[in-house]
PDB file of C-alpha atoms and ligand atoms in Angstrom:
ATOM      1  CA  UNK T   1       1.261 -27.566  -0.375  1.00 43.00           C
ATOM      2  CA  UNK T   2       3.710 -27.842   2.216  1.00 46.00           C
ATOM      3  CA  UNK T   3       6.544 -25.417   2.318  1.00 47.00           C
ATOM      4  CA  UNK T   4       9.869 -27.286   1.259  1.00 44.00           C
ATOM      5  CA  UNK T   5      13.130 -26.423   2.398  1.00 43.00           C
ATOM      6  CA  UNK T   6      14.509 -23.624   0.069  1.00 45.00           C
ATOM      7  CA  UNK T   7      17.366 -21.567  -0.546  1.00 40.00           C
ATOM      8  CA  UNK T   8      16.197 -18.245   0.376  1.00 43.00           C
ATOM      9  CA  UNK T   9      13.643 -18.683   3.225  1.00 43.00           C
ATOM     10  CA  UNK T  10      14.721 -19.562   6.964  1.00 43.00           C
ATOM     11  CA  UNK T  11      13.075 -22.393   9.181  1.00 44.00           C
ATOM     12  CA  UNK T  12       9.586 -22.640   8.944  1.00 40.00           C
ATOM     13  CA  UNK T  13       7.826 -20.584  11.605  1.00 40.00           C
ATOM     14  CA  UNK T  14       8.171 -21.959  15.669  1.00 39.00           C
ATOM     15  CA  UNK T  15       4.603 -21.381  16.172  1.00 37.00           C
ATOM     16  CA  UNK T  16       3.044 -24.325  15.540  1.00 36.00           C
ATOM     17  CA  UNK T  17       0.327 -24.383  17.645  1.00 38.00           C
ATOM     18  CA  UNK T  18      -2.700 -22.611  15.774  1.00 37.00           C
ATOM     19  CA  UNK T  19      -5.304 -21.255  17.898  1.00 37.00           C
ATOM     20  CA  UNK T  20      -8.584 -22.292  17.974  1.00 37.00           C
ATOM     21  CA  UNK T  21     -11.748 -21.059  17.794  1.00 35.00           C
ATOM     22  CA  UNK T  22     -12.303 -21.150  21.476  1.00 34.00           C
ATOM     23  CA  UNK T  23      -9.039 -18.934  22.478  1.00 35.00           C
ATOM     24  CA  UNK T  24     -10.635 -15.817  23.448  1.00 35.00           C
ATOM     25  CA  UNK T  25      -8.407 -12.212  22.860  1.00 34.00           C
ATOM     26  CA  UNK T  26      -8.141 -10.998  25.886  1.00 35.00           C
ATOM     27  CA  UNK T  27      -7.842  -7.394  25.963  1.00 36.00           C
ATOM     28  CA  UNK T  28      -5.163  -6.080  29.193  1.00 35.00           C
ATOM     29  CA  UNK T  29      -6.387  -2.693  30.351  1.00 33.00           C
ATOM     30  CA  UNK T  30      -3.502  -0.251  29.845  1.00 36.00           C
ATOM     31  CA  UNK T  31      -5.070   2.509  31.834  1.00 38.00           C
ATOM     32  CA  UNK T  32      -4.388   1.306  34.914  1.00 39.00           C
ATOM     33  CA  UNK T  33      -1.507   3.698  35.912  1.00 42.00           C
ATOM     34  CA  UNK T  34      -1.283   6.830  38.222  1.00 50.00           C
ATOM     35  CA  UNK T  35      -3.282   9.966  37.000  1.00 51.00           C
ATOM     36  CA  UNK T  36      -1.030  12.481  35.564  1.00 49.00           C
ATOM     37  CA  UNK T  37       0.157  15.167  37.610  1.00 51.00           C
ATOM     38  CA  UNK T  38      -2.175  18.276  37.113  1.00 56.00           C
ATOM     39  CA  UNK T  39      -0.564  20.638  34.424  1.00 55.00           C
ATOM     40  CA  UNK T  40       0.322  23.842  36.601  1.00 57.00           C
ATOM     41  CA  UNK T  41       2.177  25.599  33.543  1.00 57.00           C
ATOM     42  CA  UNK T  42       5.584  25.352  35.390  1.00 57.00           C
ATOM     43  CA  UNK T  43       8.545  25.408  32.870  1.00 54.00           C
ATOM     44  CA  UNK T  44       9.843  22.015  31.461  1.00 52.00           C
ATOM     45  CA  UNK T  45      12.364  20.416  33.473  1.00 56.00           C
ATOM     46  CA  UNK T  46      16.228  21.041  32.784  1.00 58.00           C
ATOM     47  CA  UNK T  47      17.260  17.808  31.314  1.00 64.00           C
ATOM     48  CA  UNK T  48      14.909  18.503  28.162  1.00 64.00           C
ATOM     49  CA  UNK T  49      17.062  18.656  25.389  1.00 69.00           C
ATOM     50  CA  UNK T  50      17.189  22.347  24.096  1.00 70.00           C
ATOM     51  CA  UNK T  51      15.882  23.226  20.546  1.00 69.00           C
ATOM     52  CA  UNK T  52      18.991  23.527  18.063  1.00 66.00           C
ATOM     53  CA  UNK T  53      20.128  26.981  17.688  1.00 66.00           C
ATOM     54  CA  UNK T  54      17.983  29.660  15.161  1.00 64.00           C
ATOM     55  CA  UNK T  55      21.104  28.818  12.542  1.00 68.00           C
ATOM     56  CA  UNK T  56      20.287  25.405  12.482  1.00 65.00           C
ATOM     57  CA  UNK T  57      16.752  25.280  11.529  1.00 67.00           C
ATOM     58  CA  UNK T  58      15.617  25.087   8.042  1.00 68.00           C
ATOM     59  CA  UNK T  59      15.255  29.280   5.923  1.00 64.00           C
ATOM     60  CA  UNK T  60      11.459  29.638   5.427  1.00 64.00           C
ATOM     61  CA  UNK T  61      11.030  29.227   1.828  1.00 63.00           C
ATOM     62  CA  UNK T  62       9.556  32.518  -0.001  1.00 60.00           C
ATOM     63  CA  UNK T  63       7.092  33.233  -1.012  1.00 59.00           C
ATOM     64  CA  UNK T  64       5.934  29.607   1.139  1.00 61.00           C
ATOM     65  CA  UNK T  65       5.100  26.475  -2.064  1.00 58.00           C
ATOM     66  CA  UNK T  66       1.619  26.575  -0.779  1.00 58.00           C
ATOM     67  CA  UNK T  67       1.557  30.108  -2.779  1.00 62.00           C
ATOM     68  CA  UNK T  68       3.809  29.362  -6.010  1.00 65.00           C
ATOM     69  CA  UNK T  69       1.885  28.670  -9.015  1.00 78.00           C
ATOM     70  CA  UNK T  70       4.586  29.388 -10.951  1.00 90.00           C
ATOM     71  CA  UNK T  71       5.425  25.715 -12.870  1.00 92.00           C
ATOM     72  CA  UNK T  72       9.047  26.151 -12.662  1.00 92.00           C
ATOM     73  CA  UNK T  73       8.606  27.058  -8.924  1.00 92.00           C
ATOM     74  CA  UNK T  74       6.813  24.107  -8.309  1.00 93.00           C
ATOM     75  CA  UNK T  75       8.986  21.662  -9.871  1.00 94.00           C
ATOM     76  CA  UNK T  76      11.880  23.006  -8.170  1.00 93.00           C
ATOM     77  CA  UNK T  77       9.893  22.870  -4.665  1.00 92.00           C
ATOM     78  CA  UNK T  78       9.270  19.288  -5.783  1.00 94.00           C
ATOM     79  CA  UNK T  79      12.655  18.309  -6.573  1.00 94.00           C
ATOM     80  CA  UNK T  80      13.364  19.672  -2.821  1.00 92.00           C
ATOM     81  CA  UNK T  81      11.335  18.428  -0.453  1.00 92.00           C
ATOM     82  CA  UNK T  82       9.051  15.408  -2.601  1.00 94.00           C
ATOM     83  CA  UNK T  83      10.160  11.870  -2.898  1.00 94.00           C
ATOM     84  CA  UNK T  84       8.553   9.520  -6.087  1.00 95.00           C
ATOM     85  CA  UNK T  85       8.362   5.874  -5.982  1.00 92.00           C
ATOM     86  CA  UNK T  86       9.458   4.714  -9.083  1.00 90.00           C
ATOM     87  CA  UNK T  87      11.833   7.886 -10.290  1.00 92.00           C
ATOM     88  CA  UNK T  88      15.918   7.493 -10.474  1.00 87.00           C
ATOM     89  CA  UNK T  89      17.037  10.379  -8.585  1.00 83.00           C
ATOM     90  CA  UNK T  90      18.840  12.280 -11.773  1.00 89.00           C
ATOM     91  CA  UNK T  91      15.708  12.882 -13.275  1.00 94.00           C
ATOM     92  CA  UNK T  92      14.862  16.255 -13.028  1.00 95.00           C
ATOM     93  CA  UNK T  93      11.578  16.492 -15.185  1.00 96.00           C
ATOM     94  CA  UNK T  94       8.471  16.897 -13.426  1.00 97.00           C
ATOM     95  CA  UNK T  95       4.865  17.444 -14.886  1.00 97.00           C
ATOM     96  CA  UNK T  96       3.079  19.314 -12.194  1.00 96.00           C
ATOM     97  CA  UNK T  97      -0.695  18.606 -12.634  1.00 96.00           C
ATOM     98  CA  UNK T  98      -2.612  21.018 -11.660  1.00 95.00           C
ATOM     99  CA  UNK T  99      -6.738  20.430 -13.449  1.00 95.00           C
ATOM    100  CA  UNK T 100      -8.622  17.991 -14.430  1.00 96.00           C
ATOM    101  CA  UNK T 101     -11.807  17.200 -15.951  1.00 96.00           C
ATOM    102  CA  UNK T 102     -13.439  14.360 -17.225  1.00 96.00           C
ATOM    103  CA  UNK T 103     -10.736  12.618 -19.401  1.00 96.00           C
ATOM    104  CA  UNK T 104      -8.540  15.670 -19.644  1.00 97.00           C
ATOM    105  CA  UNK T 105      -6.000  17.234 -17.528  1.00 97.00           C
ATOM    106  CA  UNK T 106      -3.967  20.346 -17.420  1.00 97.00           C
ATOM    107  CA  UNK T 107      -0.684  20.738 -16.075  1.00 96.00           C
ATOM    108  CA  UNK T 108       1.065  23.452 -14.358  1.00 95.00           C
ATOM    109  CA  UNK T 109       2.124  25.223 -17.949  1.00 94.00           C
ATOM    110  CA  UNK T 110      -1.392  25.448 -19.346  1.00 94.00           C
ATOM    111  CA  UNK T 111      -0.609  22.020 -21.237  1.00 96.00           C
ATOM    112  CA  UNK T 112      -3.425  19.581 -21.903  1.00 97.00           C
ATOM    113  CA  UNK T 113      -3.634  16.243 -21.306  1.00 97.00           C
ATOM    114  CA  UNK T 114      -5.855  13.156 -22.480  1.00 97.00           C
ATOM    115  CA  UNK T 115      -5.286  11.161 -19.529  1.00 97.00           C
ATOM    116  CA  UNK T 116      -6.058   7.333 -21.550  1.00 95.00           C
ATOM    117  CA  UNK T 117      -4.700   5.395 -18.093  1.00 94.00           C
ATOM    118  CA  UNK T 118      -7.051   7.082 -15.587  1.00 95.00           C
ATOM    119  CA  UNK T 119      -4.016   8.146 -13.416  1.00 94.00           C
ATOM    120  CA  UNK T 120      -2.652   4.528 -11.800  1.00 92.00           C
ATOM    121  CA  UNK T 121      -5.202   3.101 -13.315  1.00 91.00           C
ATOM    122  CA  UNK T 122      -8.074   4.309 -10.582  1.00 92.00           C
ATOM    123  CA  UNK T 123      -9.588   7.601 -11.846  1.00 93.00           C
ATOM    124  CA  UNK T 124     -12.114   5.676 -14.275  1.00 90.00           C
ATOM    125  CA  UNK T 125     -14.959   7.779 -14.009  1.00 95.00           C
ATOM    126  CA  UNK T 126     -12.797  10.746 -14.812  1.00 96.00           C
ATOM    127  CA  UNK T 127     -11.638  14.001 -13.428  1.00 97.00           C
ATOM    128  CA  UNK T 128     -13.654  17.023 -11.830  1.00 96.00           C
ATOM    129  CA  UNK T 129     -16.625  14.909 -10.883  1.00 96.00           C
ATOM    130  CA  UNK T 130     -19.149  17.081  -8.950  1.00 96.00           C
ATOM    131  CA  UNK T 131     -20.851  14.382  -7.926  1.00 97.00           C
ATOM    132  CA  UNK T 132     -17.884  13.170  -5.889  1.00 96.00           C
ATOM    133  CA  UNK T 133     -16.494  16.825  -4.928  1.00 96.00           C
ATOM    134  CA  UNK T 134     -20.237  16.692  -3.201  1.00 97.00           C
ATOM    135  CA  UNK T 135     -20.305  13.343  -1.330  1.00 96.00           C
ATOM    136  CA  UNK T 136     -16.480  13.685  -0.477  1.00 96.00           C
ATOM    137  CA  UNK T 137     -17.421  16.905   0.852  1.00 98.00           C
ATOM    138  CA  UNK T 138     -20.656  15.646   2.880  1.00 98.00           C
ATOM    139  CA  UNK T 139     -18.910  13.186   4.074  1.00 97.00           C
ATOM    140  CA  UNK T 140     -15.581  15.062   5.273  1.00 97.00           C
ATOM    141  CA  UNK T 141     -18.558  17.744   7.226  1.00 98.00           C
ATOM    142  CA  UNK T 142     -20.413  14.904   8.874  1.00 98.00           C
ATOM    143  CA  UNK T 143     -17.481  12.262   9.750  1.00 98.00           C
ATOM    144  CA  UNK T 144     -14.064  12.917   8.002  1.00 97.00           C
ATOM    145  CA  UNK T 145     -12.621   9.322   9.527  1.00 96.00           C
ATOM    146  CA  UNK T 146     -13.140   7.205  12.109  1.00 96.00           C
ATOM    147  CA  UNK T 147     -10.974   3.657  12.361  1.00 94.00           C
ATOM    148  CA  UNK T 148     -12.329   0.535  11.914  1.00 94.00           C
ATOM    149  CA  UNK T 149     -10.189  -1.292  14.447  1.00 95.00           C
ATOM    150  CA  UNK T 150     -11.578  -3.273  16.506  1.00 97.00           C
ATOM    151  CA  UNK T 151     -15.884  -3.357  17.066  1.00 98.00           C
ATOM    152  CA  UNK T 152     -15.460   0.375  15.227  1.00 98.00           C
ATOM    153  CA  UNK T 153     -16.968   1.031  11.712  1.00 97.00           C
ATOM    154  CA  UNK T 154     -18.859   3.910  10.111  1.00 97.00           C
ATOM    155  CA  UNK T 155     -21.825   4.390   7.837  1.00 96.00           C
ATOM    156  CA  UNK T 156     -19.995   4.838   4.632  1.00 96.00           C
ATOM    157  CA  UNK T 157     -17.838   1.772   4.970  1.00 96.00           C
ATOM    158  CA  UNK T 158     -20.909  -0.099   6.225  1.00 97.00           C
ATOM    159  CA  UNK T 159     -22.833   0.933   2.576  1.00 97.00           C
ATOM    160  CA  UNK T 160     -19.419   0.589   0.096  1.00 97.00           C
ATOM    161  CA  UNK T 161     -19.206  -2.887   1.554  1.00 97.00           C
ATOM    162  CA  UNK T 162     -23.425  -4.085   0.454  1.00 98.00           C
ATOM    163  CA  UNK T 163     -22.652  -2.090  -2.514  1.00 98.00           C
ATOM    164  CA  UNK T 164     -19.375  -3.927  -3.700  1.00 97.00           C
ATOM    165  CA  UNK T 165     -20.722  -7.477  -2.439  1.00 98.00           C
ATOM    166  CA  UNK T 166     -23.710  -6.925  -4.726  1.00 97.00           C
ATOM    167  CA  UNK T 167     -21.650  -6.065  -7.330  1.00 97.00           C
ATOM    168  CA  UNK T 168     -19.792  -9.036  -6.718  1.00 97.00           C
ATOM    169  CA  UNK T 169     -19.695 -12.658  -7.914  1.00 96.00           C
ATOM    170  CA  UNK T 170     -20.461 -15.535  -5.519  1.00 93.00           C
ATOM    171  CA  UNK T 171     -18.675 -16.650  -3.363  1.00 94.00           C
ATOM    172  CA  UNK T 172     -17.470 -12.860  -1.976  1.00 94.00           C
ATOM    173  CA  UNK T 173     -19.561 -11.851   0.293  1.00 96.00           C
ATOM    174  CA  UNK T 174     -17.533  -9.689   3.319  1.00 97.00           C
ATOM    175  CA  UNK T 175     -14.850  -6.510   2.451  1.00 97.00           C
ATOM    176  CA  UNK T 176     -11.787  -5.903   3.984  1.00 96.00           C
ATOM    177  CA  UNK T 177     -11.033  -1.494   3.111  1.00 95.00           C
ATOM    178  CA  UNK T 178      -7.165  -0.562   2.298  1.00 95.00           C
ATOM    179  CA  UNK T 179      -6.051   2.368   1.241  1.00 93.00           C
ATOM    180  CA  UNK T 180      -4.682   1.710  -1.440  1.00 95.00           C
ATOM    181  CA  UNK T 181      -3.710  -1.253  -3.928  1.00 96.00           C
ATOM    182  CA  UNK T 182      -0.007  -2.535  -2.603  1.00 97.00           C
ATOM    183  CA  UNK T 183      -1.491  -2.412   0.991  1.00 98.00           C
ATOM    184  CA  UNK T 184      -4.825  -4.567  -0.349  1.00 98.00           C
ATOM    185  CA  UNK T 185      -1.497  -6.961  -1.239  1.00 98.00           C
ATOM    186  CA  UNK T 186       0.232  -6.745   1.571  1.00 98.00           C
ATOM    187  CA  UNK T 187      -3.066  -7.903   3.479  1.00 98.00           C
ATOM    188  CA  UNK T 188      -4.071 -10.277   1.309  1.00 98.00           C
ATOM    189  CA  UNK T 189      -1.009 -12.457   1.691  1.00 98.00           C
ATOM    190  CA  UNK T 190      -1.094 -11.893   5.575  1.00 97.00           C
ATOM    191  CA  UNK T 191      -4.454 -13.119   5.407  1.00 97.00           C
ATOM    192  CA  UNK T 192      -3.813 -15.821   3.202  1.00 97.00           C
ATOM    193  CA  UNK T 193      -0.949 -17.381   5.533  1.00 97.00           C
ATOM    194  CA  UNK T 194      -3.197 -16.424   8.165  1.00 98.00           C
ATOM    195  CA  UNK T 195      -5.768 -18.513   7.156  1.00 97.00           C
ATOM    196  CA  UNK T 196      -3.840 -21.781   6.901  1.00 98.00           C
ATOM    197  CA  UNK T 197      -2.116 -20.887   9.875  1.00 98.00           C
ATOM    198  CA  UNK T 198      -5.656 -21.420  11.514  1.00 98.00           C
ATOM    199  CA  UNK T 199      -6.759 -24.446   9.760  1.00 97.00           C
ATOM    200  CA  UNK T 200      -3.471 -26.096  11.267  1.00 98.00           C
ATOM    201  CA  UNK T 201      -1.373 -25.720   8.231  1.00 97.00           C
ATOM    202  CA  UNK T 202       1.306 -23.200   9.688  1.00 97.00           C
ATOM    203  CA  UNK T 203       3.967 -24.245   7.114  1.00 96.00           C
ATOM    204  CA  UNK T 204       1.621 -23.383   4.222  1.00 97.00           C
ATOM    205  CA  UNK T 205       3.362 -20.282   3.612  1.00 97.00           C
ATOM    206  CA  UNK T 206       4.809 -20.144  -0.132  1.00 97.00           C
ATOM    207  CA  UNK T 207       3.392 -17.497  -2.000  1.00 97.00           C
ATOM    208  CA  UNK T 208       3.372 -17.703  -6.069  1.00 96.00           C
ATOM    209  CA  UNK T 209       3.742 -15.116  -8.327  1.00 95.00           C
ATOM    210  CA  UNK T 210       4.351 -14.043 -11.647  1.00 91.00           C
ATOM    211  CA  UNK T 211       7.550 -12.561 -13.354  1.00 88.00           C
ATOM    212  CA  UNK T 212       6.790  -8.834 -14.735  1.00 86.00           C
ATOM    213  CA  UNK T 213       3.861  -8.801 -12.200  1.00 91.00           C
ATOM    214  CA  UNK T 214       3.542  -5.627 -10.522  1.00 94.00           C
ATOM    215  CA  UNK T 215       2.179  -5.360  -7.090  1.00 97.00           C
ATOM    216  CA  UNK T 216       3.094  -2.131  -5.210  1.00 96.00           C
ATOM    217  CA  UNK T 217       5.947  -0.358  -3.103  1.00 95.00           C
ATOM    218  CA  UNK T 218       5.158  -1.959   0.276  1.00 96.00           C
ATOM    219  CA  UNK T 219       7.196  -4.915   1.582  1.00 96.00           C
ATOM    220  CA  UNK T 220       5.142  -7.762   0.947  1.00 97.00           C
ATOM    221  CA  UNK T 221       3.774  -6.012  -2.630  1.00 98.00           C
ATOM    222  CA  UNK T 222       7.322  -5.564  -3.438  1.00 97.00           C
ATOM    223  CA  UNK T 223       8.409  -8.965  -2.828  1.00 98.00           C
ATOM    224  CA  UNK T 224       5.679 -10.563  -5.237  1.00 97.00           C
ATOM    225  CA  UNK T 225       6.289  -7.758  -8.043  1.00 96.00           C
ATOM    226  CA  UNK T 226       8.169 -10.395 -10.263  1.00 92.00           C
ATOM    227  CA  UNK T 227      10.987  -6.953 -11.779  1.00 90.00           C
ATOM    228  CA  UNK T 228      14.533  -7.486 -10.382  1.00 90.00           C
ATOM    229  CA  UNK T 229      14.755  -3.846 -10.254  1.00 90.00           C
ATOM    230  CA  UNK T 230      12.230  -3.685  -7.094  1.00 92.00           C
ATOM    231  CA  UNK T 231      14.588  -6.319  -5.352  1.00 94.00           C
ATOM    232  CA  UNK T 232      18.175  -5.094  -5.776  1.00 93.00           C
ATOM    233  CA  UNK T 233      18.787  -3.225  -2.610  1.00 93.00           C
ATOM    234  CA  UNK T 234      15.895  -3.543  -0.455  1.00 93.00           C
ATOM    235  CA  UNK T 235      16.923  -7.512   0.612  1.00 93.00           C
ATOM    236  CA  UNK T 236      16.434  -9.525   2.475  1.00 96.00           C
ATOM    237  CA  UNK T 237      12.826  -9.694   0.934  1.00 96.00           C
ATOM    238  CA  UNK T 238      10.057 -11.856   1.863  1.00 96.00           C
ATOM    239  CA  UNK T 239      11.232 -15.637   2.410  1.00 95.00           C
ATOM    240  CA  UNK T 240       8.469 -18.247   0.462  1.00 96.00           C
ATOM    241  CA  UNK T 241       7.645 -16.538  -2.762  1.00 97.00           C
ATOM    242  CA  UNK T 242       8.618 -18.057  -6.096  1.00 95.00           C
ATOM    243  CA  UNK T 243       8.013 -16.629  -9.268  1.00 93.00           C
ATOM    244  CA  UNK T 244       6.157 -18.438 -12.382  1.00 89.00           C
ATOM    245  CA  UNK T 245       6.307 -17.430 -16.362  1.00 83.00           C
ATOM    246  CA  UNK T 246       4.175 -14.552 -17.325  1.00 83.00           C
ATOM    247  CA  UNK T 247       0.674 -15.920 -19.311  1.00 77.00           C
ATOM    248  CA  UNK T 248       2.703 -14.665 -22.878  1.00 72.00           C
ATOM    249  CA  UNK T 249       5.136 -17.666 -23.992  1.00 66.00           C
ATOM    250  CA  UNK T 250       5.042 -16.065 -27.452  1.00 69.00           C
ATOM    251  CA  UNK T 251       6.902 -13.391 -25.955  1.00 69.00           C
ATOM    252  CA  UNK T 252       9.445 -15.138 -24.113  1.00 67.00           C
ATOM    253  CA  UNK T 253      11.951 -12.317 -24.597  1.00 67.00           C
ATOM    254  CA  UNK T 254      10.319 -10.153 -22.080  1.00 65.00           C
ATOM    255  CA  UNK T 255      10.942 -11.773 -19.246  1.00 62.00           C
ATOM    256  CA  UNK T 256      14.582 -12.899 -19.712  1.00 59.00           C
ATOM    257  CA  UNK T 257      13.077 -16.373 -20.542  1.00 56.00           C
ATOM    258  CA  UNK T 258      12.969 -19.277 -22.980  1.00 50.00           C
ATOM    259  CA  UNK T 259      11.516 -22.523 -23.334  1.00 44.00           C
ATOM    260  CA  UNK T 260      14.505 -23.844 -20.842  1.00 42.00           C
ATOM    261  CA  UNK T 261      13.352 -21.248 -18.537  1.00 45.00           C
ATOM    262  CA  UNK T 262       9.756 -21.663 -18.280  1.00 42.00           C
ATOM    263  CA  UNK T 263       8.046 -22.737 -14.708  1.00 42.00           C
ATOM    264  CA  UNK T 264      11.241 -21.983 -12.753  1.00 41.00           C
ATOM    265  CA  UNK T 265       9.801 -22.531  -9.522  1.00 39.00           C
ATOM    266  CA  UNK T 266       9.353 -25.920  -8.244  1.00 38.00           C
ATOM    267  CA  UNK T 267       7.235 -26.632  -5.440  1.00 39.00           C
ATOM    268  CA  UNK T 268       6.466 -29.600  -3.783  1.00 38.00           C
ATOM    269  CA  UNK T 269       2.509 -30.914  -3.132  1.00 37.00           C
ATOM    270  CA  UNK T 270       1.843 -33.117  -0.525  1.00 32.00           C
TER     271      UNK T 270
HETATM  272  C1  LIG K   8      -1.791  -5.138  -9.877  1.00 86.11           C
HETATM  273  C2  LIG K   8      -1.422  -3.999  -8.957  1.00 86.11           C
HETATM  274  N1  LIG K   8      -1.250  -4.254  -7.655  1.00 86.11           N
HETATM  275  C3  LIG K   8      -0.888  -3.261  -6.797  1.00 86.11           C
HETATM  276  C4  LIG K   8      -0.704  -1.971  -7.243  1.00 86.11           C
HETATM  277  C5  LIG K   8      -0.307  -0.900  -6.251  1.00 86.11           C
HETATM  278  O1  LIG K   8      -1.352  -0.034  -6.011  1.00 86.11           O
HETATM  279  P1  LIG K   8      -1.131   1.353  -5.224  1.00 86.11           P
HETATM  280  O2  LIG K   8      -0.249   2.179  -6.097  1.00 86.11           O
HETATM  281  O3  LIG K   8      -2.517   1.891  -5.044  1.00 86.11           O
HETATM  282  O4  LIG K   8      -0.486   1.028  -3.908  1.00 86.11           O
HETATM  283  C6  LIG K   8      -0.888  -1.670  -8.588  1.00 86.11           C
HETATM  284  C7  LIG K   8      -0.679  -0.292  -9.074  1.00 86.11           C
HETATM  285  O5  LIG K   8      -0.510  -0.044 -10.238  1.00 86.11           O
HETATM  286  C8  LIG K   8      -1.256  -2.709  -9.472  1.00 86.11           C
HETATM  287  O6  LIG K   8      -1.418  -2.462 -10.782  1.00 86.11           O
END
């Protein structure tokens, strides 16, 4: 599919000319300048902007949140200095968790919890784990993080990645690590323009998605989530993405649709 002319996207991109195989990276050494001056402990120089007057800085809060258990405390230090994705700013409420354990969890107030969605949907072999508080704990002893930019990598990236592939059906067979779900998106569709960008398709850029599909709070995550509500104030979002009718035409109601509605996005094949 070739990307059509369309209302909200600019030109096409300018660079047309894919690389090939053959075009090498070539890697400019940056450490090329002057050795530092040796540090002789001499005072900083007088243009350095002074440090705002005592009045100025922020009161120490007492006793300091890392020592508050007390839930109301808590909240309060929340409401100050925390900011939620997904949570209109009059909403005062919070639910301070605080313990978990297997499928339960406690909050700040000594309320339980069965916690049915695994958190976002990611804590599915429950809470408290002492399996994990052990390998997590190895782990952070031996090598608490090392990038994988570049040639770098690390043992237990090395063994998630057999370990998912097995696990996985054919064709999958490499693993790209994110930390978290609207970065894997965000990736994913860089990758996937990527991709036809280096099979010589550079204008193969739309992007489909599906109304009431959620897919994060990063740019390109937020610009598939198919909700208006992630949109409105955050534009100009991402130019080439269209968004199809939700898999429930029984339920056309949800999605502001109808059977005049359905497959608003048309897109051109070549
Ligand atoms: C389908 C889907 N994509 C992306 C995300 C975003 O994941 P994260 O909150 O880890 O960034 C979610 C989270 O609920 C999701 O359900």
């Amino acid at each position: 599919m070739k990307q059509p002319p369309h209302g909200e996207s600019p030109a096409p991109p300018t660079d047309t000319a894919p690389p090939t195989d053959t075009a090498a990276f070539t890697a400019t050494d940056t450490f090329t300048s002057a050795a530092p001056p040796p540090h002789t402990g001499t005072p900083p120089p007088v243009n350095t902007p002074p440090l705002p007057p005592p009045a100025m800085r922020r009161p120490a809060a007492a006793p300091p949140a890392t020592e508050r258990t007390d839930p109301d405390a808590l909240a309060a230090a929340d409401r100050a200095r925390l900011i939620h994705p997904h949570l209109p700013g009059g909403v005062t409420e919070r639910v301070v968790m605080v313990e978990g354990s297997g499928c339960r969890l406690r909050d700040a107030h000594g309320r339980e919890y069965l916690d049915a969605t695994g958190g976002l949907m990611l804590a599915h072999v429950g809470h408290g784990r002492r399996e994990l508080v052990e390998a997590a704990a190895g782990q952070m002893a031996r090598l608490e993080y090392y990038t994988s930019f570049h040639e770098f990598t690390n043992e237990p990236s090395i063994r998630l990645a057999e370990r998912l592939v097995d696990l996985a059906p054919a064709p999958m067979e490499r693993v790209y690590v994110t930390s978290g779900g609207a970065e894997a998106v965000d990736d994913a569709l860089r990758m996937a323009r990527f991709y036809h960008h280096r099979r010589g398709e550079p204008d193969r850029t739309w992007v489909l998605a599906r109304h009431l599909g959620y897919h994060g709070v990063t740019y390109g995550g937020a610009a598939v989530t198919g909700m208006p509500m992630f949109h409105q104030g955050f534009g100009p979002m991402m130019p080439g993405v269209r968004h199809l009718t939700p898999p429930m035409p029984s339920h056309p109601e949800v999605y502001g649709g109808g059977p005049d509605r359905v497959l608003p996005a048309r897109v051109a094949r070549t």
